[in-house]
């Protein structure tokens, strides 16, 4: 028998391998994880609202109990600064606790009651009741750029567990130590809450078969993924080729256009240029919502914006990217733009000889050039942005209408720009999941009204969000109960409403 | 220039061609319909709740105004009896009016407000608001078996129009005259309500390119379909191969298991057998929810049920099937079962020499035989059902757990069967969109709590329903508005809530 395959974490700041070695999951491990998830499903999906909420809170507590061990490992594996990792831990436990409150509130059940009408003519009406139930075991793929908030115990896991789905996580190989620590915290919470172990499993490994095999497993009923468009579409393809196709929620690609309207540009081009670079370079630009495209009418306002942005970019501190692969892909993307005949370089950040550093980049082109080469619309993951000089508002709208779907579109506007904004809005709504005014797209609030989603290829399913409480709906499906006696109805639908959940009765929420 | 291609309706009762000829849509017609739908979309999706509701009501009124012309044409084209067609018209206009009330109530907007928290530490929170918007123009495929309620102005059209989506219907070629009458009624309502003509279009034709071309058109953003599994999967494939994949809601295949529990069988086998045959033979069995499979523990109760069902089946009147193609496929499906070595024929309905008649059929087999040949689980569209003799309750559960997804599963039970039912329920929930006790699956109520859906291959998307008010959600996606001034927010999200729609504010519905 061969020794098991192993792999190591890696410190992108120092280019050093990190101990210890992690054992790669085998096909037997995959089988075991899926079998256990399936075995746990019927029990877990019928845990009481309080029990499931307490479980999510226990995960949050166990993550906090990891203390500095977690923070230090995540910093080492990602090159992200300590403050950012601490903030991300806050977001991670905050979203687990928010989903606990969502579970308790019970809106997610979408409970509906249409009572029997035995006297109705010509036909009596049956008693019909509806609730959502969990889809089944869910596969979650950790994302490299949020080692806590979109990884092992991140938004996909929190929303799937909240929905009543066991979760099997495929760890991202860029942060195995962080993944293992968090997975152990979840497993501790599983045991502490008296749940079957199969409610959660972590699979580690750096070979392609593992993720594909997980998505292909008949017991998996949905997939959550944040990453590249190539990776996302590969999973979609596997999911659709199954005997029973399943939904894949892949958040994949967005360049997050920012539109600078004329009065805003005339009144505060300098401030906009500086603030834009702050959003662009934050976290080495490694956000799904990084502002990779700026659209504005050509003229002195835009030139002033470019000057201010250039000054800010040249002064921006450099920072380490998540992995050597991401740093290389970033350098290639920037190089493609730098060498493009229709693109001018506006500014670069400081060169830094340390390994895997991001040297921010700003480019400019015109609308016709942008439209004539679709590669100019591809995401460059990292701090790179392309400014497009447009002739007028109509050409800005025309350009947006020809773009692919986006996670966000931002308007920078003053009051006098209101009519221009109104002219653009219907087009923007059709292209993005979130529209912002006078903010910057980085920084995604975890709340009830958030949409982190958008038309393809921003995501594989524009009807959903992967951040915020609405994300729970991805892992649910409705079931109707016709004329079931109270003794057999789920508690949420029994006549006395023993759970006290909100219900739609004859079409009205009560 | 060639004369345009035409086709005719057909009367399955008489095997006669019906006048007049209908002109087949050309590629130019398809282009025109999609272009007009796209042009109408931004205006139509922002019609006021009242305006859109009034439009749905106007369609209902125009359908009723067709009077006997519609009824007679539908009877002639489908072979369905007049009473059935009149009832179906009632359901069709009823569901349009129900969706009008849904539009006015505004729950479908899923409006959410999370107010700004400028003082929050460490970071202020933006003002975040969410509403659903329409996906875009929708392609609807008329179904042969519901020439009104699931055809041109049927459930898919009603829910898509309610959501704010223009609709392009591909008429089913089995009832072109009915389709044209209803389409004209819709177009009259469009004009009457002052809406752009592109809100609705009908495409007629009997060639395959038309449906495929419609689904492939970049301006179409979702598809509603009810029909065969082959047809549904073909559309799914086209939709997924587009540069921008789109959702296809295909309701495809279900054999709707009915489980007879021991005490019910012991107490009322005769009554169950007779009632079962009533559900089986209704409308020549041409319902998506026709009870094509019966499961029960072997023994004298089941034999009594079979006897009563045989007697009822042999006495059942024969009826005309929708098309010669459907009659042929039915005869082939029945023949496959009749000749199967592991299947015994229990009863056949009366032979009727008239064209395209359905001769109901009842068969019996055992659980092992059923599980060893998957063709025994295929839907035979029409009045054919297969009874499975099972050893015990555990083997019933095991059999269900190995089945494909279903629209419905029914339990016939008495009080003393409650624990058996409880044992089965978690398995049933995972396999079907609707569970019934002591009813029959045919007859799908249009209400708030209905689910006409279920796991693959019952439908292509188990997260949805194609009947009932929840069907509107198929054609919506959420958009988040961050820090938009009130003047730019959609009315549903403005600070004073001028529409008075229910909203989730900080996580609570108000």
PDB file of C-alpha atoms in Angstrom, chain B residues 204-457:
ATOM      1  CA  UNK B 204     -47.660  29.053 -34.653  1.00  0.00           C
ATOM      2  CA  UNK B 205     -46.011  26.265 -36.539  1.00  0.00           C
ATOM      3  CA  UNK B 206     -45.363  22.570 -36.526  1.00  0.00           C
ATOM      4  CA  UNK B 207     -41.637  22.480 -37.258  1.00  0.00           C
ATOM      5  CA  UNK B 208     -38.999  21.857 -34.673  1.00  0.00           C
ATOM      6  CA  UNK B 209     -36.786  24.858 -35.457  1.00  0.00           C
ATOM      7  CA  UNK B 210     -39.393  27.263 -34.133  1.00  0.00           C
ATOM      8  CA  UNK B 211     -39.366  26.214 -30.491  1.00  0.00           C
ATOM      9  CA  UNK B 212     -35.635  25.735 -30.471  1.00  0.00           C
ATOM     10  CA  UNK B 213     -35.046  29.092 -32.100  1.00  0.00           C
ATOM     11  CA  UNK B 214     -37.265  30.790 -29.563  1.00  0.00           C
ATOM     12  CA  UNK B 215     -35.373  29.324 -26.597  1.00  0.00           C
ATOM     13  CA  UNK B 216     -32.038  30.167 -28.220  1.00  0.00           C
ATOM     14  CA  UNK B 217     -32.930  33.809 -28.828  1.00  0.00           C
ATOM     15  CA  UNK B 218     -30.739  36.047 -26.662  1.00  0.00           C
ATOM     16  CA  UNK B 219     -33.684  38.274 -25.738  1.00  0.00           C
ATOM     17  CA  UNK B 220     -35.593  35.416 -24.089  1.00  0.00           C
ATOM     18  CA  UNK B 221     -34.656  35.108 -20.397  1.00  0.00           C
ATOM     19  CA  UNK B 222     -36.708  32.124 -19.166  1.00  0.00           C
ATOM     20  CA  UNK B 223     -38.841  29.286 -20.508  1.00  0.00           C
ATOM     21  CA  UNK B 224     -42.028  27.614 -19.295  1.00  0.00           C
ATOM     22  CA  UNK B 225     -42.894  24.191 -20.665  1.00  0.00           C
ATOM     23  CA  UNK B 226     -45.263  21.331 -19.869  1.00  0.00           C
ATOM     24  CA  UNK B 227     -44.913  18.169 -21.908  1.00  0.00           C
ATOM     25  CA  UNK B 228     -42.807  15.118 -22.509  1.00  0.00           C
ATOM     26  CA  UNK B 229     -39.457  14.413 -20.913  1.00  0.00           C
ATOM     27  CA  UNK B 230     -37.826  14.329 -24.339  1.00  0.00           C
ATOM     28  CA  UNK B 231     -39.231  17.700 -25.295  1.00  0.00           C
ATOM     29  CA  UNK B 232     -38.382  19.262 -21.951  1.00  0.00           C
ATOM     30  CA  UNK B 233     -34.806  18.039 -21.894  1.00  0.00           C
ATOM     31  CA  UNK B 234     -34.263  19.223 -25.469  1.00  0.00           C
ATOM     32  CA  UNK B 235     -35.244  22.735 -24.422  1.00  0.00           C
ATOM     33  CA  UNK B 236     -33.053  22.552 -21.311  1.00  0.00           C
ATOM     34  CA  UNK B 237     -30.113  21.608 -23.498  1.00  0.00           C
ATOM     35  CA  UNK B 238     -30.656  24.527 -25.858  1.00  0.00           C
ATOM     36  CA  UNK B 239     -31.050  26.930 -22.931  1.00  0.00           C
ATOM     37  CA  UNK B 240     -27.838  25.763 -21.308  1.00  0.00           C
ATOM     38  CA  UNK B 241     -25.824  25.996 -24.511  1.00  0.00           C
ATOM     39  CA  UNK B 242     -26.618  29.692 -24.979  1.00  0.00           C
ATOM     40  CA  UNK B 243     -23.864  32.258 -24.357  1.00  0.00           C
ATOM     41  CA  UNK B 244     -26.102  33.344 -21.490  1.00  0.00           C
ATOM     42  CA  UNK B 245     -27.791  30.202 -20.107  1.00  0.00           C
ATOM     43  CA  UNK B 246     -31.361  30.735 -18.898  1.00  0.00           C
ATOM     44  CA  UNK B 247     -33.707  28.835 -16.600  1.00  0.00           C
ATOM     45  CA  UNK B 248     -36.144  26.358 -18.136  1.00  0.00           C
ATOM     46  CA  UNK B 249     -39.146  25.382 -16.046  1.00  0.00           C
ATOM     47  CA  UNK B 250     -40.142  22.105 -17.619  1.00  0.00           C
ATOM     48  CA  UNK B 251     -42.854  19.939 -16.082  1.00  0.00           C
ATOM     49  CA  UNK B 252     -42.147  16.608 -17.702  1.00  0.00           C
ATOM     50  CA  UNK B 253     -42.904  13.225 -16.239  1.00  0.00           C
ATOM     51  CA  UNK B 254     -44.556  11.690 -13.210  1.00  0.00           C
ATOM     52  CA  UNK B 255     -46.338   8.439 -12.406  1.00  0.00           C
ATOM     53  CA  UNK B 256     -47.787   9.721  -9.107  1.00  0.00           C
ATOM     54  CA  UNK B 257     -47.571   6.747  -6.768  1.00  0.00           C
ATOM     55  CA  UNK B 258     -50.591   5.949  -4.613  1.00  0.00           C
ATOM     56  CA  UNK B 259     -49.836   3.977  -1.463  1.00  0.00           C
ATOM     57  CA  UNK B 260     -52.660   1.949   0.081  1.00  0.00           C
ATOM     58  CA  UNK B 261     -51.971   1.458   3.787  1.00  0.00           C
ATOM     59  CA  UNK B 262     -53.162  -1.727   5.504  1.00  0.00           C
ATOM     60  CA  UNK B 263     -56.095  -0.480   7.579  1.00  0.00           C
ATOM     61  CA  UNK B 264     -57.489   1.570   4.734  1.00  0.00           C
ATOM     62  CA  UNK B 265     -57.266  -1.504   2.522  1.00  0.00           C
ATOM     63  CA  UNK B 266     -58.848  -3.716   5.131  1.00  0.00           C
ATOM     64  CA  UNK B 267     -61.704  -1.308   5.752  1.00  0.00           C
ATOM     65  CA  UNK B 268     -62.562   0.049   2.309  1.00  0.00           C
ATOM     66  CA  UNK B 269     -60.849  -1.817  -0.505  1.00  0.00           C
ATOM     67  CA  UNK B 270     -63.951  -1.722  -2.693  1.00  0.00           C
ATOM     68  CA  UNK B 271     -64.492   1.993  -2.358  1.00  0.00           C
ATOM     69  CA  UNK B 272     -60.778   2.644  -2.971  1.00  0.00           C
ATOM     70  CA  UNK B 273     -60.774   0.526  -6.108  1.00  0.00           C
ATOM     71  CA  UNK B 274     -63.758   2.361  -7.559  1.00  0.00           C
ATOM     72  CA  UNK B 275     -62.494   5.839  -6.648  1.00  0.00           C
ATOM     73  CA  UNK B 276     -59.040   5.008  -7.974  1.00  0.00           C
ATOM     74  CA  UNK B 277     -60.462   4.105 -11.382  1.00  0.00           C
ATOM     75  CA  UNK B 278     -62.406   7.373 -11.383  1.00  0.00           C
ATOM     76  CA  UNK B 279     -59.141   9.298 -11.012  1.00  0.00           C
ATOM     77  CA  UNK B 280     -57.296   7.028 -13.446  1.00  0.00           C
ATOM     78  CA  UNK B 281     -59.773   7.283 -16.302  1.00  0.00           C
ATOM     79  CA  UNK B 282     -60.781  10.927 -15.917  1.00  0.00           C
ATOM     80  CA  UNK B 283     -59.993  12.806 -19.133  1.00  0.00           C
ATOM     81  CA  UNK B 284     -58.685   9.556 -20.667  1.00  0.00           C
ATOM     82  CA  UNK B 285     -55.929   9.673 -18.066  1.00  0.00           C
ATOM     83  CA  UNK B 286     -54.271  12.570 -19.815  1.00  0.00           C
ATOM     84  CA  UNK B 287     -53.190  14.427 -16.687  1.00  0.00           C
ATOM     85  CA  UNK B 288     -49.685  15.044 -15.397  1.00  0.00           C
ATOM     86  CA  UNK B 289     -50.971  13.821 -12.041  1.00  0.00           C
ATOM     87  CA  UNK B 290     -52.651  10.667 -13.284  1.00  0.00           C
ATOM     88  CA  UNK B 291     -52.176   7.809 -10.744  1.00  0.00           C
ATOM     89  CA  UNK B 292     -49.911   5.517 -12.768  1.00  0.00           C
ATOM     90  CA  UNK B 293     -48.582   3.451  -9.895  1.00  0.00           C
ATOM     91  CA  UNK B 294     -50.224   1.823  -6.870  1.00  0.00           C
ATOM     92  CA  UNK B 295     -48.230   0.328  -3.996  1.00  0.00           C
ATOM     93  CA  UNK B 296     -49.654  -1.900  -1.319  1.00  0.00           C
ATOM     94  CA  UNK B 297     -48.817  -4.809   0.911  1.00  0.00           C
ATOM     95  CA  UNK B 298     -49.868  -8.089  -0.681  1.00  0.00           C
ATOM     96  CA  UNK B 299     -52.824  -9.874   0.835  1.00  0.00           C
ATOM     97  CA  UNK B 300     -56.611 -10.120   0.700  1.00  0.00           C
ATOM     98  CA  UNK B 301     -57.120  -6.352   1.023  1.00  0.00           C
ATOM     99  CA  UNK B 302     -55.089  -5.711  -2.084  1.00  0.00           C
ATOM    100  CA  UNK B 303     -56.855  -8.515  -3.952  1.00  0.00           C
ATOM    101  CA  UNK B 304     -60.206  -6.969  -3.050  1.00  0.00           C
ATOM    102  CA  UNK B 305     -58.950  -3.596  -4.274  1.00  0.00           C
ATOM    103  CA  UNK B 306     -57.858  -5.172  -7.566  1.00  0.00           C
ATOM    104  CA  UNK B 307     -61.230  -6.817  -7.979  1.00  0.00           C
ATOM    105  CA  UNK B 308     -63.141  -3.602  -7.389  1.00  0.00           C
ATOM    106  CA  UNK B 309     -60.794  -1.669  -9.648  1.00  0.00           C
ATOM    107  CA  UNK B 310     -61.155  -4.305 -12.385  1.00  0.00           C
ATOM    108  CA  UNK B 311     -64.912  -4.124 -12.232  1.00  0.00           C
ATOM    109  CA  UNK B 312     -64.871  -0.342 -12.386  1.00  0.00           C
ATOM    110  CA  UNK B 313     -62.326  -0.282 -15.199  1.00  0.00           C
ATOM    111  CA  UNK B 314     -64.260  -2.717 -17.332  1.00  0.00           C
ATOM    112  CA  UNK B 315     -67.343  -0.584 -16.907  1.00  0.00           C
ATOM    113  CA  UNK B 316     -65.564   2.723 -17.522  1.00  0.00           C
ATOM    114  CA  UNK B 317     -66.700   4.621 -20.598  1.00  0.00           C
ATOM    115  CA  UNK B 318     -64.047   5.018 -23.265  1.00  0.00           C
ATOM    116  CA  UNK B 319     -62.986   8.466 -24.361  1.00  0.00           C
ATOM    117  CA  UNK B 320     -61.057  10.155 -27.131  1.00  0.00           C
ATOM    118  CA  UNK B 321     -57.404  10.969 -26.686  1.00  0.00           C
ATOM    119  CA  UNK B 322     -55.969  14.365 -27.614  1.00  0.00           C
ATOM    120  CA  UNK B 323     -54.129  13.408 -30.778  1.00  0.00           C
ATOM    121  CA  UNK B 324     -53.497  10.323 -32.901  1.00  0.00           C
ATOM    122  CA  UNK B 325     -49.854  10.510 -31.792  1.00  0.00           C
ATOM    123  CA  UNK B 326     -50.816  10.388 -28.144  1.00  0.00           C
ATOM    124  CA  UNK B 327     -53.243   7.530 -28.794  1.00  0.00           C
ATOM    125  CA  UNK B 328     -50.510   5.572 -30.556  1.00  0.00           C
ATOM    126  CA  UNK B 329     -47.949   6.212 -27.818  1.00  0.00           C
ATOM    127  CA  UNK B 330     -50.514   5.149 -25.242  1.00  0.00           C
ATOM    128  CA  UNK B 331     -51.237   1.923 -27.094  1.00  0.00           C
ATOM    129  CA  UNK B 332     -47.506   1.217 -27.318  1.00  0.00           C
ATOM    130  CA  UNK B 333     -46.964   1.878 -23.620  1.00  0.00           C
ATOM    131  CA  UNK B 334     -49.833  -0.392 -22.683  1.00  0.00           C
ATOM    132  CA  UNK B 335     -48.612  -3.057 -25.066  1.00  0.00           C
ATOM    133  CA  UNK B 336     -45.147  -2.961 -23.498  1.00  0.00           C
ATOM    134  CA  UNK B 337     -46.673  -3.676 -20.102  1.00  0.00           C
ATOM    135  CA  UNK B 338     -49.091  -6.301 -21.440  1.00  0.00           C
ATOM    136  CA  UNK B 339     -46.259  -8.243 -23.041  1.00  0.00           C
ATOM    137  CA  UNK B 340     -43.836  -7.899 -20.155  1.00  0.00           C
ATOM    138  CA  UNK B 341     -43.027 -11.291 -18.643  1.00  0.00           C
ATOM    139  CA  UNK B 342     -43.122  -9.974 -15.083  1.00  0.00           C
ATOM    140  CA  UNK B 343     -46.374  -8.051 -15.467  1.00  0.00           C
ATOM    141  CA  UNK B 344     -49.904  -9.447 -15.400  1.00  0.00           C
ATOM    142  CA  UNK B 345     -52.874  -7.747 -17.016  1.00  0.00           C
ATOM    143  CA  UNK B 346     -55.640  -7.193 -14.489  1.00  0.00           C
ATOM    144  CA  UNK B 347     -58.287  -5.483 -16.566  1.00  0.00           C
ATOM    145  CA  UNK B 348     -58.927  -3.491 -19.719  1.00  0.00           C
ATOM    146  CA  UNK B 349     -61.676  -1.062 -20.470  1.00  0.00           C
ATOM    147  CA  UNK B 350     -64.158  -1.630 -23.245  1.00  0.00           C
ATOM    148  CA  UNK B 351     -62.918  -1.764 -26.821  1.00  0.00           C
ATOM    149  CA  UNK B 352     -64.297   1.121 -28.857  1.00  0.00           C
ATOM    150  CA  UNK B 353     -63.931   1.190 -32.635  1.00  0.00           C
ATOM    151  CA  UNK B 354     -64.093   4.991 -32.821  1.00  0.00           C
ATOM    152  CA  UNK B 355     -60.815   6.713 -33.691  1.00  0.00           C
ATOM    153  CA  UNK B 356     -58.175   7.567 -31.078  1.00  0.00           C
ATOM    154  CA  UNK B 357     -60.023   6.031 -28.164  1.00  0.00           C
ATOM    155  CA  UNK B 358     -58.308   5.234 -24.904  1.00  0.00           C
ATOM    156  CA  UNK B 359     -58.919   1.690 -23.661  1.00  0.00           C
ATOM    157  CA  UNK B 360     -58.003   1.946 -19.975  1.00  0.00           C
ATOM    158  CA  UNK B 361     -55.599  -0.667 -18.621  1.00  0.00           C
ATOM    159  CA  UNK B 362     -54.605  -1.980 -15.233  1.00  0.00           C
ATOM    160  CA  UNK B 363     -51.582  -4.193 -14.551  1.00  0.00           C
ATOM    161  CA  UNK B 364     -49.932  -5.789 -11.571  1.00  0.00           C
ATOM    162  CA  UNK B 365     -46.377  -6.797 -10.746  1.00  0.00           C
ATOM    163  CA  UNK B 366     -44.176  -7.288  -7.695  1.00  0.00           C
ATOM    164  CA  UNK B 367     -41.604  -4.987  -6.138  1.00  0.00           C
ATOM    165  CA  UNK B 368     -38.534  -6.921  -7.235  1.00  0.00           C
ATOM    166  CA  UNK B 369     -39.683  -6.995 -10.851  1.00  0.00           C
ATOM    167  CA  UNK B 370     -40.431  -3.288 -10.761  1.00  0.00           C
ATOM    168  CA  UNK B 371     -36.997  -2.477  -9.420  1.00  0.00           C
ATOM    169  CA  UNK B 372     -35.207  -4.715 -11.870  1.00  0.00           C
ATOM    170  CA  UNK B 373     -36.580  -2.992 -14.993  1.00  0.00           C
ATOM    171  CA  UNK B 374     -36.607   0.773 -15.014  1.00  0.00           C
ATOM    172  CA  UNK B 375     -38.962   0.887 -18.013  1.00  0.00           C
ATOM    173  CA  UNK B 376     -41.716  -0.239 -15.648  1.00  0.00           C
ATOM    174  CA  UNK B 377     -41.371   3.157 -13.957  1.00  0.00           C
ATOM    175  CA  UNK B 378     -41.792   5.155 -17.158  1.00  0.00           C
ATOM    176  CA  UNK B 379     -44.916   7.240 -17.572  1.00  0.00           C
ATOM    177  CA  UNK B 380     -47.577   5.830 -19.902  1.00  0.00           C
ATOM    178  CA  UNK B 381     -49.502   8.984 -20.797  1.00  0.00           C
ATOM    179  CA  UNK B 382     -53.151   8.000 -20.578  1.00  0.00           C
ATOM    180  CA  UNK B 383     -55.349   5.768 -18.421  1.00  0.00           C
ATOM    181  CA  UNK B 384     -52.862   3.039 -17.537  1.00  0.00           C
ATOM    182  CA  UNK B 385     -51.703   2.078 -14.077  1.00  0.00           C
ATOM    183  CA  UNK B 386     -49.442  -0.533 -12.548  1.00  0.00           C
ATOM    184  CA  UNK B 387     -50.122  -2.047  -9.139  1.00  0.00           C
ATOM    185  CA  UNK B 388     -47.120  -3.330  -7.193  1.00  0.00           C
ATOM    186  CA  UNK B 389     -47.536  -6.082  -4.645  1.00  0.00           C
ATOM    187  CA  UNK B 390     -45.064  -5.347  -1.847  1.00  0.00           C
ATOM    188  CA  UNK B 391     -43.964  -7.588   1.030  1.00  0.00           C
ATOM    189  CA  UNK B 392     -44.299  -5.015   3.772  1.00  0.00           C
ATOM    190  CA  UNK B 393     -44.105  -1.357   4.630  1.00  0.00           C
ATOM    191  CA  UNK B 394     -40.320  -1.318   4.642  1.00  0.00           C
ATOM    192  CA  UNK B 395     -40.241  -2.577   1.097  1.00  0.00           C
ATOM    193  CA  UNK B 396     -42.738   0.114   0.062  1.00  0.00           C
ATOM    194  CA  UNK B 397     -40.444   2.721   1.547  1.00  0.00           C
ATOM    195  CA  UNK B 398     -37.387   1.188  -0.080  1.00  0.00           C
ATOM    196  CA  UNK B 399     -39.110   1.169  -3.431  1.00  0.00           C
ATOM    197  CA  UNK B 400     -40.146   4.822  -3.154  1.00  0.00           C
ATOM    198  CA  UNK B 401     -36.641   5.801  -2.105  1.00  0.00           C
ATOM    199  CA  UNK B 402     -35.277   4.284  -5.310  1.00  0.00           C
ATOM    200  CA  UNK B 403     -37.818   5.997  -7.556  1.00  0.00           C
ATOM    201  CA  UNK B 404     -37.285   9.125  -9.569  1.00  0.00           C
ATOM    202  CA  UNK B 405     -38.877  12.422  -8.535  1.00  0.00           C
ATOM    203  CA  UNK B 406     -42.661  12.766  -8.763  1.00  0.00           C
ATOM    204  CA  UNK B 407     -45.249  15.529  -8.874  1.00  0.00           C
ATOM    205  CA  UNK B 408     -47.398  13.803  -6.251  1.00  0.00           C
ATOM    206  CA  UNK B 409     -47.490  10.882  -3.876  1.00  0.00           C
ATOM    207  CA  UNK B 410     -50.772   9.860  -2.262  1.00  0.00           C
ATOM    208  CA  UNK B 411     -51.474   7.929   0.915  1.00  0.00           C
ATOM    209  CA  UNK B 412     -54.755   6.126   1.427  1.00  0.00           C
ATOM    210  CA  UNK B 413     -54.936   5.601   5.189  1.00  0.00           C
ATOM    211  CA  UNK B 414     -57.209   5.208   8.168  1.00  0.00           C
ATOM    212  CA  UNK B 415     -56.451   6.515  11.638  1.00  0.00           C
ATOM    213  CA  UNK B 416     -54.857   3.231  12.596  1.00  0.00           C
ATOM    214  CA  UNK B 417     -52.377   3.703   9.731  1.00  0.00           C
ATOM    215  CA  UNK B 418     -50.970   6.908  11.213  1.00  0.00           C
ATOM    216  CA  UNK B 419     -47.712   5.419  12.482  1.00  0.00           C
ATOM    217  CA  UNK B 420     -47.114   3.724   9.136  1.00  0.00           C
ATOM    218  CA  UNK B 421     -47.711   7.030   7.390  1.00  0.00           C
ATOM    219  CA  UNK B 422     -45.295   8.778   9.745  1.00  0.00           C
ATOM    220  CA  UNK B 423     -42.688   6.153   8.918  1.00  0.00           C
ATOM    221  CA  UNK B 424     -43.055   6.874   5.210  1.00  0.00           C
ATOM    222  CA  UNK B 425     -43.393  10.650   5.217  1.00  0.00           C
ATOM    223  CA  UNK B 426     -39.709  11.737   5.221  1.00  0.00           C
ATOM    224  CA  UNK B 427     -39.108   9.538   2.186  1.00  0.00           C
ATOM    225  CA  UNK B 428     -42.194  10.837   0.411  1.00  0.00           C
ATOM    226  CA  UNK B 429     -41.250  14.477   1.021  1.00  0.00           C
ATOM    227  CA  UNK B 430     -37.948  13.938  -0.712  1.00  0.00           C
ATOM    228  CA  UNK B 431     -39.558  12.428  -3.793  1.00  0.00           C
ATOM    229  CA  UNK B 432     -42.526  14.662  -4.566  1.00  0.00           C
ATOM    230  CA  UNK B 433     -43.784  18.218  -4.651  1.00  0.00           C
ATOM    231  CA  UNK B 434     -47.225  17.376  -3.246  1.00  0.00           C
ATOM    232  CA  UNK B 435     -48.321  14.772  -0.719  1.00  0.00           C
ATOM    233  CA  UNK B 436     -51.975  13.813  -0.407  1.00  0.00           C
ATOM    234  CA  UNK B 437     -53.927  11.883   2.171  1.00  0.00           C
ATOM    235  CA  UNK B 438     -57.175  10.155   1.182  1.00  0.00           C
ATOM    236  CA  UNK B 439     -57.575  12.054  -2.046  1.00  0.00           C
ATOM    237  CA  UNK B 440     -56.557  11.450  -5.627  1.00  0.00           C
ATOM    238  CA  UNK B 441     -53.791  13.327  -7.360  1.00  0.00           C
ATOM    239  CA  UNK B 442     -55.808  14.486 -10.362  1.00  0.00           C
ATOM    240  CA  UNK B 443     -57.358  17.888  -9.824  1.00  0.00           C
ATOM    241  CA  UNK B 444     -54.737  20.518  -9.087  1.00  0.00           C
ATOM    242  CA  UNK B 445     -56.100  23.424  -7.087  1.00  0.00           C
ATOM    243  CA  UNK B 446     -54.926  26.891  -8.123  1.00  0.00           C
ATOM    244  CA  UNK B 447     -54.184  28.592  -4.809  1.00  0.00           C
ATOM    245  CA  UNK B 448     -51.375  29.972  -2.664  1.00  0.00           C
ATOM    246  CA  UNK B 449     -50.286  26.699  -1.093  1.00  0.00           C
ATOM    247  CA  UNK B 450     -50.222  24.554  -4.247  1.00  0.00           C
ATOM    248  CA  UNK B 451     -46.993  22.952  -5.461  1.00  0.00           C
ATOM    249  CA  UNK B 452     -47.183  21.461  -8.920  1.00  0.00           C
ATOM    250  CA  UNK B 453     -43.547  20.551  -9.144  1.00  0.00           C
ATOM    251  CA  UNK B 454     -41.113  18.079  -7.729  1.00  0.00           C
ATOM    252  CA  UNK B 455     -37.657  16.565  -8.030  1.00  0.00           C
ATOM    253  CA  UNK B 456     -36.222  15.679 -11.445  1.00  0.00           C
ATOM    254  CA  UNK B 457     -37.562  14.368 -13.773  1.00  0.00           C
TER     255      UNK B 457
END
